[in-house]
Amino acid sequence: MAVSGLDVFGLWIGAALSLCIFSFLYRDNPFYRLAEHIFVGVSAGYYMCTGYWQVLQPNLIARLQDGDWRYAIAAVLGGMLLMRLWPKYAWVGRWPLAFMVGIYAGYNIVYTMQAQVLAQVSDTIVSLWNNPDWTATLKNWIILVGVLTSLAYFYFSVEHKGVIGQAARVGVWVLMITFGATFGYTVMARVSLLVGRVMYFQDVWTHTARWLGIS
Amino acid sequence: MDAFFCWDKLNNLIGVLFISGCIAWHTFQARRGARPFIRRLPALGALDDAIGRAVEMGKPVLYIPGVADIDDAQTLASVSVLERVAEDVASYDMPLLVPNCCSVVMSMTQEVVRSAYAKAGHPEAFQSDYVRYLCDEQFGFAAGASGIMMRERPAAIFYIGNFLGEALILAENGNASGAIQVAGTATVSQLPFFVASCDYTLIGEELYAASAYLSQDPMQLGSLKGQDAVKAVIMFIIVFGTVLYSLGFTWVKDLLTP
């Protein structure tokens, strides 16, 4: 694959900005600030452009141009949201906000009920005996005790004293063990991100060498 | 009828009606004057400690309301907590910095913070750049917020709301800046990072409880009480269903499965 000078230049810019960000590991410095401001500015600009070309243009403007005037309702609601820019008419912006919150809440009810309540309760109902091996029995007991004690911890309308207090204490342990496992898992994922960045530096060097004709 | 009603999801409908009924009943009771008891959460005491520390040190307080938009329940709960934090900070005439990831959330937080300063009798102390928009991209936002931490050196940092992969970056930088940190999120995958790197953490549903506790709004308190009633019923169903299932009766489990 042929490598152009522009490609190599882009790779070096990326590498230099990556190093600027890594310099934050030492302390806050002008190089980090430069990279930070470029990152924030480019991200904001990028999101503004993608917001227009991937959301507004195809979902609103193109449909209005096709004569589908139902989408004018969305345009009006969007316009109302912008009224917050004028303090005198800022109250107008609350209407589309309420509309959005209501729509999302209603839309998510079925999904939440199904995935986060019924399916979870159903999966917690397990056999405590008559399992083919003792490890399955032990696992099921851990699931049952873990769920019940964790629920006890999130019980807010009684003081955590007596039986509820003891159960809640066990629940905290269950939560902390879960968090520990999640922490370790994500740290591994972060290390793989670091490996990816190091390999990017390697790519920079490989492509530069190829462009210079020394490999 | 079958064209309009999905019978497979009848259990969903019953569940929604039951939960809504419980919450509506307790909310109704709370509005009629019954004050539901809500236990105090340790992390809530930390809110006052953190603000007190900032006042003593004469440094600003930083409040990050998550990276989700206004349609997220966690963001709404965060705005409730921000209201209380802003009132406390404003009463001491101290700066409260609120960087935002979403423009609509920014307009809401701006309103809340401005009102808090006015309510505290210091409307002139509010500066429009206290509440600022950084960018929608989560890691761009994290870079910007980390920069604010290092330059402004806030004495207290609050991370309350929905956080994603940037949670550890933010909390680690906040820790390095020497600030006392209080976090609260219901995003399970990010909770471990806050637990590890913050001084106090509101875990999962505690975030919503905190919002209800601080606002003392009968609607929210009643709703929380209703949710507790639902939890009690769910615990009963789990125990009852498990015993039956272990004895070979599967109908409880079947009823819950679509």
Short mmCIF file of C-alpha atoms in Angstrom, two decimals:
data_model
loop_
_atom_site.label_atom_id
_atom_site.label_comp_id
_atom_site.label_asym_id
_atom_site.label_seq_id
_atom_site.Cartn_x
_atom_site.Cartn_y
_atom_site.Cartn_z
CA MET A 1 0.00 0.00 0.00
CA ALA A 2 1.40 3.37 -1.05
CA VAL A 3 1.86 5.94 1.70
CA SER A 4 1.56 9.63 0.81
CA GLY A 5 3.37 12.47 2.51
CA LEU A 6 0.01 13.78 3.73
CA ASP A 7 -0.72 10.43 5.44
CA VAL A 8 2.62 10.53 7.22
CA PHE A 9 2.05 14.16 8.24
CA GLY A 10 -1.36 13.22 9.71
CA LEU A 11 0.15 10.29 11.59
CA TRP A 12 2.85 12.50 13.09
CA ILE A 13 0.27 15.09 14.15
CA GLY A 14 -1.67 12.30 15.89
CA ALA A 15 1.48 10.98 17.54
CA ALA A 16 2.54 14.45 18.71
CA LEU A 17 -0.91 15.16 20.18
CA SER A 18 -0.91 11.74 21.90
CA LEU A 19 2.43 12.56 23.52
CA CYS A 20 1.08 15.97 24.57
CA ILE A 21 -1.82 14.20 26.31
CA PHE A 22 0.53 11.65 27.92
CA SER A 23 2.63 14.55 29.28
CA PHE A 24 -0.23 15.13 31.75
CA LEU A 25 1.03 12.06 33.61
CA TYR A 26 3.88 14.28 34.80
CA ARG A 27 1.80 17.41 35.51
CA ASP A 28 -0.40 20.02 33.86
CA ASN A 29 1.68 21.81 31.21
CA PRO A 30 1.29 23.97 28.06
CA PHE A 31 1.57 20.96 25.74
CA TYR A 32 -1.29 19.20 27.46
CA ARG A 33 -3.34 22.39 27.40
CA LEU A 34 -2.72 22.78 23.67
CA ALA A 35 -3.86 19.20 22.99
CA GLU A 36 -6.80 19.56 25.38
CA HIS A 37 -8.09 22.72 23.71
CA ILE A 38 -7.65 21.23 20.23
CA PHE A 39 -9.48 18.07 21.36
CA VAL A 40 -12.36 19.97 22.95
CA GLY A 41 -12.67 22.42 20.05
CA VAL A 42 -12.44 19.80 17.32
CA SER A 43 -14.93 17.53 19.16
CA ALA A 44 -17.44 20.36 19.57
CA GLY A 45 -17.08 21.36 15.90
CA TYR A 46 -17.24 17.74 14.75
CA TYR A 47 -20.41 17.09 16.74
CA MET A 48 -22.00 20.23 15.37
CA CYS A 49 -21.30 19.11 11.79
CA THR A 50 -22.40 15.50 12.33
CA GLY A 51 -25.47 16.78 14.20
CA TYR A 52 -26.43 18.78 11.14
CA TRP A 53 -25.57 16.23 8.43
CA GLN A 54 -26.68 13.06 10.23
CA VAL A 55 -29.65 14.31 12.24
CA LEU A 56 -31.10 17.60 11.04
CA GLN A 57 -30.51 17.23 7.30
CA PRO A 58 -31.82 13.66 6.70
CA ASN A 59 -34.46 13.57 9.45
CA LEU A 60 -35.92 17.04 9.13
CA ILE A 61 -34.81 19.18 6.22
CA ALA A 62 -34.89 16.40 3.59
CA ARG A 63 -38.33 15.24 4.76
CA LEU A 64 -39.74 18.75 4.75
CA GLN A 65 -38.35 19.22 1.25
CA ASP A 66 -40.15 16.00 0.25
CA GLY A 67 -43.38 17.59 1.43
CA ASP A 68 -43.81 15.55 4.61
CA TRP A 69 -45.14 18.37 6.76
CA ARG A 70 -45.63 16.20 9.85
CA TYR A 71 -41.99 16.92 10.62
CA ALA A 72 -42.79 20.60 10.95
CA ILE A 73 -43.98 19.71 14.48
CA ALA A 74 -40.45 18.60 15.33
CA ALA A 75 -39.04 21.76 13.75
CA VAL A 76 -41.36 23.92 15.85
CA LEU A 77 -40.43 22.01 19.04
CA GLY A 78 -36.73 22.43 18.20
CA GLY A 79 -37.27 26.13 17.60
CA MET A 80 -39.08 26.43 20.94
CA LEU A 81 -36.04 24.89 22.63
CA LEU A 82 -33.89 27.68 21.24
CA MET A 83 -36.12 30.27 22.92
CA ARG A 84 -34.03 29.68 26.03
CA LEU A 85 -31.51 32.03 24.45
CA TRP A 86 -33.92 34.91 25.21
CA PRO A 87 -34.51 35.09 28.98
CA LYS A 88 -37.92 36.74 28.52
CA TYR A 89 -39.22 33.77 26.51
CA ALA A 90 -37.14 31.05 28.17
CA TRP A 91 -40.30 29.44 29.58
CA VAL A 92 -41.27 28.40 26.04
CA GLY A 93 -38.29 26.04 26.06
CA ARG A 94 -39.79 24.01 28.92
CA TRP A 95 -42.53 22.62 26.71
CA PRO A 96 -40.34 20.67 24.27
CA LEU A 97 -38.17 19.64 27.23
CA ALA A 98 -41.22 18.18 28.99
CA PHE A 99 -42.24 16.54 25.70
CA MET A 100 -38.82 14.88 25.34
CA VAL A 101 -38.69 13.64 28.92
CA GLY A 102 -42.24 12.26 28.65
CA ILE A 103 -41.63 10.52 25.32
CA TYR A 104 -38.40 8.88 26.51
CA ALA A 105 -39.93 7.77 29.81
CA GLY A 106 -42.95 6.24 28.08
CA TYR A 107 -40.89 4.66 25.33
CA ASN A 108 -38.55 2.99 27.83
CA ILE A 109 -41.23 1.57 30.13
CA VAL A 110 -41.70 -1.73 28.30
CA TYR A 111 -37.99 -2.28 27.76
CA THR A 112 -37.12 -1.45 31.38
CA MET A 113 -39.90 -3.61 32.78
CA GLN A 114 -38.89 -6.53 30.62
CA ALA A 115 -35.10 -6.33 30.82
CA GLN A 116 -34.49 -4.84 34.23
CA VAL A 117 -37.29 -6.23 36.34
CA LEU A 118 -39.02 -9.36 35.01
CA ALA A 119 -36.01 -10.99 33.37
CA GLN A 120 -33.81 -10.31 36.42
CA VAL A 121 -36.37 -11.66 38.89
CA SER A 122 -36.95 -14.69 36.68
CA ASP A 123 -33.21 -15.42 36.46
CA THR A 124 -32.87 -15.13 40.23
CA ILE A 125 -35.42 -17.90 40.72
CA VAL A 126 -33.07 -20.87 40.72
CA SER A 127 -33.04 -24.37 42.12
CA LEU A 128 -31.47 -24.53 45.58
CA TRP A 129 -31.18 -28.30 45.59
CA ASN A 130 -31.57 -31.21 43.15
CA ASN A 131 -28.78 -29.79 40.98
CA PRO A 132 -26.52 -32.18 39.05
CA ASP A 133 -23.43 -31.04 40.96
CA TRP A 134 -22.73 -29.18 44.18
CA THR A 135 -21.02 -26.24 42.42
CA ALA A 136 -24.31 -25.38 40.68
CA THR A 137 -26.08 -25.52 44.03
CA LEU A 138 -23.45 -23.27 45.63
CA LYS A 139 -23.66 -20.81 42.72
CA ASN A 140 -27.45 -20.64 43.01
CA TRP A 141 -27.29 -20.00 46.76
CA ILE A 142 -24.78 -17.18 46.13
CA ILE A 143 -27.11 -15.66 43.51
CA LEU A 144 -30.11 -15.79 45.84
CA VAL A 145 -28.33 -14.47 48.94
CA GLY A 146 -26.46 -11.83 46.90
CA VAL A 147 -29.61 -10.45 45.28
CA LEU A 148 -31.69 -10.42 48.48
CA THR A 149 -29.00 -8.78 50.61
CA SER A 150 -28.21 -6.22 47.91
CA LEU A 151 -31.90 -5.35 47.71
CA ALA A 152 -31.93 -4.98 51.49
CA TYR A 153 -29.08 -2.44 51.22
CA PHE A 154 -31.17 -0.36 48.82
CA TYR A 155 -34.15 -0.33 51.17
CA PHE A 156 -34.43 3.30 52.23
CA SER A 157 -37.59 3.54 54.29
CA VAL A 158 -36.31 1.61 57.31
CA GLU A 159 -33.20 2.15 59.43
CA HIS A 160 -30.45 -0.36 58.78
CA LYS A 161 -30.70 -2.04 62.17
CA GLY A 162 -31.40 -5.61 63.28
CA VAL A 163 -32.00 -8.19 60.56
CA ILE A 164 -32.24 -5.60 57.78
CA GLY A 165 -28.98 -4.04 59.03
CA GLN A 166 -27.18 -7.40 58.99
CA ALA A 167 -28.55 -8.23 55.53
CA ALA A 168 -27.57 -4.78 54.24
CA ARG A 169 -24.04 -5.29 55.58
CA VAL A 170 -23.74 -8.54 53.65
CA GLY A 171 -25.23 -6.69 50.64
CA VAL A 172 -22.44 -4.10 50.81
CA TRP A 173 -19.87 -6.90 50.72
CA VAL A 174 -21.59 -8.43 47.70
CA LEU A 175 -21.57 -5.05 45.96
CA MET A 176 -17.90 -4.40 46.77
CA ILE A 177 -16.83 -7.83 45.47
CA THR A 178 -18.81 -7.14 42.27
CA PHE A 179 -17.20 -3.73 41.93
CA GLY A 180 -13.77 -5.26 42.43
CA ALA A 181 -14.36 -7.76 39.63
CA THR A 182 -15.69 -5.02 37.32
CA PHE A 183 -12.73 -2.80 38.19
CA GLY A 184 -10.24 -5.51 37.26
CA TYR A 185 -12.08 -6.26 34.04
CA THR A 186 -12.12 -2.62 32.97
CA VAL A 187 -8.49 -2.07 33.92
CA MET A 188 -7.65 -4.86 31.48
CA ALA A 189 -9.71 -3.06 28.82
CA ARG A 190 -7.83 0.19 29.54
CA VAL A 191 -4.49 -1.59 29.25
CA SER A 192 -5.59 -2.85 25.84
CA LEU A 193 -6.35 0.78 24.87
CA LEU A 194 -2.81 1.70 25.92
CA VAL A 195 -1.45 -1.20 23.86
CA GLY A 196 -3.47 0.13 20.90
CA ARG A 197 -1.90 3.58 21.32
CA VAL A 198 1.62 2.12 21.55
CA MET A 199 0.94 0.16 18.36
CA TYR A 200 -0.17 3.43 16.76
CA PHE A 201 3.30 4.85 17.51
CA GLN A 202 4.79 1.76 15.91
CA ASP A 203 2.59 2.34 12.83
CA VAL A 204 3.77 5.94 12.65
CA TRP A 205 7.35 4.76 12.48
CA THR A 206 6.63 1.95 9.99
CA HIS A 207 4.70 4.20 7.61
CA THR A 208 7.32 6.96 7.87
CA ALA A 209 10.09 4.46 7.08
CA ARG A 210 8.10 3.17 4.10
CA TRP A 211 7.51 6.72 2.84
CA LEU A 212 11.20 7.50 3.20
CA GLY A 213 12.00 4.23 1.39
CA ILE A 214 14.13 2.79 4.18
CA SER A 215 12.05 -0.35 4.76
CA MET B 1 -57.94 -7.66 19.46
CA ASP B 2 -54.69 -9.53 18.85
CA ALA B 3 -53.71 -6.84 16.36
CA PHE B 4 -53.77 -4.23 19.13
CA PHE B 5 -52.65 -6.22 22.15
CA CYS B 6 -49.51 -8.30 22.50
CA TRP B 7 -50.59 -11.05 24.91
CA ASP B 8 -46.97 -12.16 25.33
CA LYS B 9 -46.35 -8.94 27.16
CA LEU B 10 -49.29 -9.17 29.53
CA ASN B 11 -46.86 -9.76 32.42
CA ASN B 12 -45.17 -6.46 31.52
CA LEU B 13 -48.48 -4.64 31.70
CA ILE B 14 -49.36 -6.18 35.07
CA GLY B 15 -45.88 -5.32 36.37
CA VAL B 16 -46.10 -1.71 35.16
CA LEU B 17 -49.59 -1.29 36.62
CA PHE B 18 -48.52 -2.78 39.94
CA ILE B 19 -45.38 -0.65 40.26
CA SER B 20 -47.18 2.49 39.08
CA GLY B 21 -50.01 1.77 41.53
CA CYS B 22 -47.61 1.38 44.47
CA ILE B 23 -45.75 4.58 43.62
CA ALA B 24 -48.96 6.53 42.93
CA TRP B 25 -50.51 5.36 46.23
CA HIS B 26 -47.51 6.40 48.34
CA THR B 27 -47.13 9.66 46.43
CA PHE B 28 -50.80 10.39 47.09
CA GLN B 29 -50.28 9.63 50.79
CA ALA B 30 -47.23 11.90 50.92
CA ARG B 31 -49.13 14.73 49.27
CA ARG B 32 -51.88 14.37 51.85
CA GLY B 33 -49.33 15.05 54.55
CA ALA B 34 -47.90 11.65 55.51
CA ARG B 35 -44.12 12.11 55.82
CA PRO B 36 -42.45 8.88 54.71
CA PHE B 37 -39.31 8.02 56.66
CA ILE B 38 -36.16 7.95 54.55
CA ARG B 39 -32.94 6.89 56.25
CA ARG B 40 -30.05 9.32 56.04
CA LEU B 41 -27.35 8.38 53.58
CA PRO B 42 -23.73 8.82 54.78
CA ALA B 43 -22.69 10.42 51.49
CA LEU B 44 -25.22 13.23 52.04
CA GLY B 45 -23.34 14.40 55.13
CA ALA B 46 -20.29 14.52 52.89
CA LEU B 47 -21.97 17.15 50.71
CA ASP B 48 -21.90 19.63 53.58
CA ASP B 49 -18.37 18.62 54.65
CA ALA B 50 -17.06 19.09 51.10
CA ILE B 51 -18.67 22.51 50.70
CA GLY B 52 -17.43 23.55 54.17
CA ARG B 53 -13.90 22.56 53.19
CA ALA B 54 -14.12 24.65 50.01
CA VAL B 55 -15.31 27.64 52.02
CA GLU B 56 -12.48 27.28 54.53
CA MET B 57 -9.91 27.04 51.77
CA GLY B 58 -11.48 29.84 49.73
CA LYS B 59 -11.46 27.67 46.62
CA PRO B 60 -14.25 26.92 44.14
CA VAL B 61 -16.54 23.90 44.08
CA LEU B 62 -16.79 21.86 40.88
CA TYR B 63 -20.01 20.03 40.02
CA ILE B 64 -20.20 17.68 37.03
CA PRO B 65 -23.77 16.56 36.18
CA GLY B 66 -22.72 13.55 34.09
CA VAL B 67 -22.50 13.16 30.35
CA ALA B 68 -26.08 12.13 29.57
CA ASP B 69 -28.76 14.37 28.12
CA ILE B 70 -31.79 15.70 29.92
CA ASP B 71 -33.94 12.68 29.02
CA ASP B 72 -31.87 10.53 31.41
CA ALA B 73 -33.37 10.03 34.89
CA GLN B 74 -29.91 10.29 36.45
CA THR B 75 -29.42 13.75 34.96
CA LEU B 76 -32.74 14.88 36.40
CA ALA B 77 -31.77 13.53 39.83
CA SER B 78 -28.42 15.27 39.47
CA VAL B 79 -30.10 18.60 38.80
CA SER B 80 -32.05 18.17 42.07
CA VAL B 81 -28.83 17.58 43.99
CA LEU B 82 -27.18 20.51 42.17
CA GLU B 83 -30.00 22.76 43.39
CA ARG B 84 -29.11 21.98 47.00
CA VAL B 85 -25.33 22.22 46.43
CA ALA B 86 -25.72 25.53 44.56
CA GLU B 87 -27.82 27.01 47.36
CA ASP B 88 -25.18 26.07 49.95
CA VAL B 89 -22.26 27.32 47.87
CA ALA B 90 -24.08 30.54 46.94
CA SER B 91 -24.94 31.25 50.59
CA TYR B 92 -21.17 31.47 51.27
CA ASP B 93 -20.70 33.64 48.16
CA MET B 94 -18.28 31.09 46.71
CA PRO B 95 -17.83 30.16 43.03
CA LEU B 96 -19.54 27.00 41.78
CA LEU B 97 -18.21 25.71 38.45
CA VAL B 98 -20.47 23.44 36.39
CA PRO B 99 -18.99 22.16 33.11
CA ASN B 100 -21.57 20.47 30.88
CA CYS B 101 -21.43 17.85 28.17
CA CYS B 102 -24.88 18.56 26.72
CA SER B 103 -26.24 21.93 25.66
CA VAL B 104 -29.79 21.33 26.92
CA VAL B 105 -28.47 20.22 30.32
CA MET B 106 -26.35 23.35 30.39
CA SER B 107 -29.36 25.61 29.95
CA MET B 108 -31.04 23.80 32.86
CA THR B 109 -28.03 23.86 35.20
CA GLN B 110 -27.42 27.51 34.35
CA GLU B 111 -30.95 28.32 35.43
CA VAL B 112 -30.56 26.34 38.67
CA VAL B 113 -27.24 27.93 39.64
CA ARG B 114 -28.34 31.44 38.73
CA SER B 115 -31.52 31.04 40.81
CA ALA B 116 -29.50 29.68 43.74
CA TYR B 117 -27.24 32.76 43.80
CA ALA B 118 -30.27 35.04 43.56
CA LYS B 119 -32.04 33.13 46.34
CA ALA B 120 -28.95 33.39 48.54
CA GLY B 121 -28.95 37.17 48.11
CA HIS B 122 -25.82 37.26 45.94
CA PRO B 123 -27.17 37.57 42.36
CA GLU B 124 -24.15 39.68 41.39
CA ALA B 125 -21.78 36.88 42.45
CA PHE B 126 -23.03 34.61 39.68
CA GLN B 127 -20.88 34.80 36.57
CA SER B 128 -22.13 33.29 33.33
CA ASP B 129 -18.91 31.33 32.78
CA TYR B 130 -19.43 29.40 36.02
CA VAL B 131 -21.77 27.15 34.06
CA ARG B 132 -20.17 26.29 30.76
CA TYR B 133 -20.56 23.93 27.84
CA LEU B 134 -17.42 22.00 26.89
CA CYS B 135 -18.33 19.49 24.20
CA ASP B 136 -20.60 16.52 23.48
CA GLU B 137 -17.77 14.04 22.96
CA GLN B 138 -17.23 12.25 26.27
CA PHE B 139 -13.42 12.11 26.20
CA GLY B 140 -13.17 15.67 24.89
CA PHE B 141 -15.37 16.63 27.83
CA ALA B 142 -13.14 14.64 30.19
CA ALA B 143 -10.03 16.43 28.87
CA GLY B 144 -11.70 19.82 29.33
CA ALA B 145 -13.02 19.03 32.81
CA SER B 146 -9.61 17.65 33.87
CA GLY B 147 -8.02 20.87 32.67
CA ILE B 148 -10.45 22.88 34.81
CA MET B 149 -9.54 20.72 37.83
CA MET B 150 -5.83 21.35 37.36
CA ARG B 151 -6.13 25.08 36.69
CA GLU B 152 -8.91 26.13 39.07
CA ARG B 153 -7.88 23.64 41.81
CA PRO B 154 -11.37 23.22 43.30
CA ALA B 155 -11.47 22.14 46.95
CA ALA B 156 -14.51 19.92 46.38
CA ILE B 157 -15.68 18.02 43.32
CA PHE B 158 -19.09 16.41 42.82
CA TYR B 159 -19.72 13.84 40.11
CA ILE B 160 -23.44 13.24 40.19
CA GLY B 161 -25.29 11.75 37.23
CA ASN B 162 -24.73 9.31 34.41
CA PHE B 163 -21.05 8.71 33.61
CA LEU B 164 -19.45 6.42 31.06
CA GLY B 165 -15.86 5.58 30.15
CA GLU B 166 -14.58 9.00 31.23
CA ALA B 167 -15.50 8.37 34.89
CA LEU B 168 -12.07 7.10 35.95
CA ILE B 169 -10.24 9.84 34.03
CA LEU B 170 -12.25 12.49 35.83
CA ALA B 171 -12.09 10.91 39.28
CA GLU B 172 -8.37 10.18 39.02
CA ASN B 173 -7.58 13.75 37.99
CA GLY B 174 -9.80 15.08 40.74
CA ASN B 175 -7.93 12.90 43.20
CA ALA B 176 -4.58 14.16 41.88
CA SER B 177 -5.78 17.76 42.27
CA GLY B 178 -6.24 17.11 46.00
CA ALA B 179 -9.97 17.84 46.10
CA ILE B 180 -12.44 16.04 48.33
CA GLN B 181 -14.67 14.06 45.95
CA VAL B 182 -18.28 12.96 46.22
CA ALA B 183 -19.74 10.83 43.44
CA GLY B 184 -23.15 9.41 42.66
CA THR B 185 -24.20 7.34 39.70
CA ALA B 186 -26.52 4.50 38.82
CA THR B 187 -24.28 3.38 35.95
CA VAL B 188 -23.15 0.02 37.32
CA SER B 189 -20.09 -0.30 35.07
CA GLN B 190 -18.61 3.00 36.33
CA LEU B 191 -19.42 2.65 40.02
CA PRO B 192 -16.22 0.72 40.87
CA PHE B 193 -14.07 3.63 39.69
CA PHE B 194 -15.92 6.14 41.80
CA VAL B 195 -15.86 3.83 44.83
CA ALA B 196 -12.09 3.42 44.39
CA SER B 197 -11.17 7.04 43.73
CA CYS B 198 -13.74 9.19 45.55
CA ASP B 199 -14.15 9.92 49.24
CA TYR B 200 -17.89 9.19 49.22
CA THR B 201 -20.09 7.51 46.64
CA LEU B 202 -23.83 7.34 46.22
CA ILE B 203 -24.31 3.84 44.86
CA GLY B 204 -27.00 3.19 42.27
CA GLU B 205 -30.44 3.98 43.57
CA GLU B 206 -28.99 6.05 46.42
CA LEU B 207 -28.65 8.79 43.82
CA TYR B 208 -32.43 9.00 43.44
CA ALA B 209 -32.88 8.65 47.20
CA ALA B 210 -30.48 11.55 47.72
CA SER B 211 -32.45 13.67 45.32
CA ALA B 212 -35.67 12.90 47.23
CA TYR B 213 -34.04 13.33 50.64
CA LEU B 214 -32.50 16.70 49.82
CA SER B 215 -35.53 18.16 48.08
CA GLN B 216 -38.00 16.75 50.67
CA ASP B 217 -40.46 16.92 47.79
CA PRO B 218 -43.53 14.82 48.76
CA MET B 219 -43.76 13.50 45.20
CA GLN B 220 -40.19 12.19 45.28
CA LEU B 221 -40.40 10.91 48.86
CA GLY B 222 -43.65 9.11 48.13
CA SER B 223 -42.19 7.67 44.96
CA LEU B 224 -39.20 6.35 46.90
CA LYS B 225 -41.45 4.79 49.52
CA GLY B 226 -43.51 3.21 46.73
CA GLN B 227 -40.35 1.76 45.18
CA ASP B 228 -39.39 0.27 48.55
CA ALA B 229 -42.80 -1.41 48.70
CA VAL B 230 -42.18 -2.83 45.22
CA LYS B 231 -38.76 -4.10 46.35
CA ALA B 232 -40.38 -5.89 49.29
CA VAL B 233 -42.83 -7.59 46.95
CA ILE B 234 -40.03 -8.53 44.55
CA MET B 235 -38.03 -10.04 47.43
CA PHE B 236 -41.07 -12.07 48.42
CA ILE B 237 -41.62 -13.26 44.83
CA ILE B 238 -37.96 -14.30 44.57
CA VAL B 239 -38.04 -16.31 47.82
CA PHE B 240 -41.46 -17.83 47.12
CA GLY B 241 -40.59 -18.59 43.49
CA THR B 242 -37.24 -20.10 44.43
CA VAL B 243 -38.75 -22.46 47.00
CA LEU B 244 -41.44 -23.58 44.54
CA TYR B 245 -38.91 -23.93 41.72
CA SER B 246 -36.65 -26.04 43.93
CA LEU B 247 -39.65 -28.26 44.70
CA GLY B 248 -40.29 -28.67 40.98
CA PHE B 249 -43.08 -26.13 40.44
CA THR B 250 -42.10 -23.70 37.69
CA TRP B 251 -45.23 -21.57 37.28
CA VAL B 252 -43.88 -18.49 39.11
CA LYS B 253 -40.78 -18.45 36.91
CA ASP B 254 -42.91 -19.08 33.81
CA LEU B 255 -45.18 -16.15 34.65
CA LEU B 256 -42.18 -13.83 34.71
CA THR B 257 -40.70 -15.10 31.46
CA PRO B 258 -42.15 -13.71 28.21
#
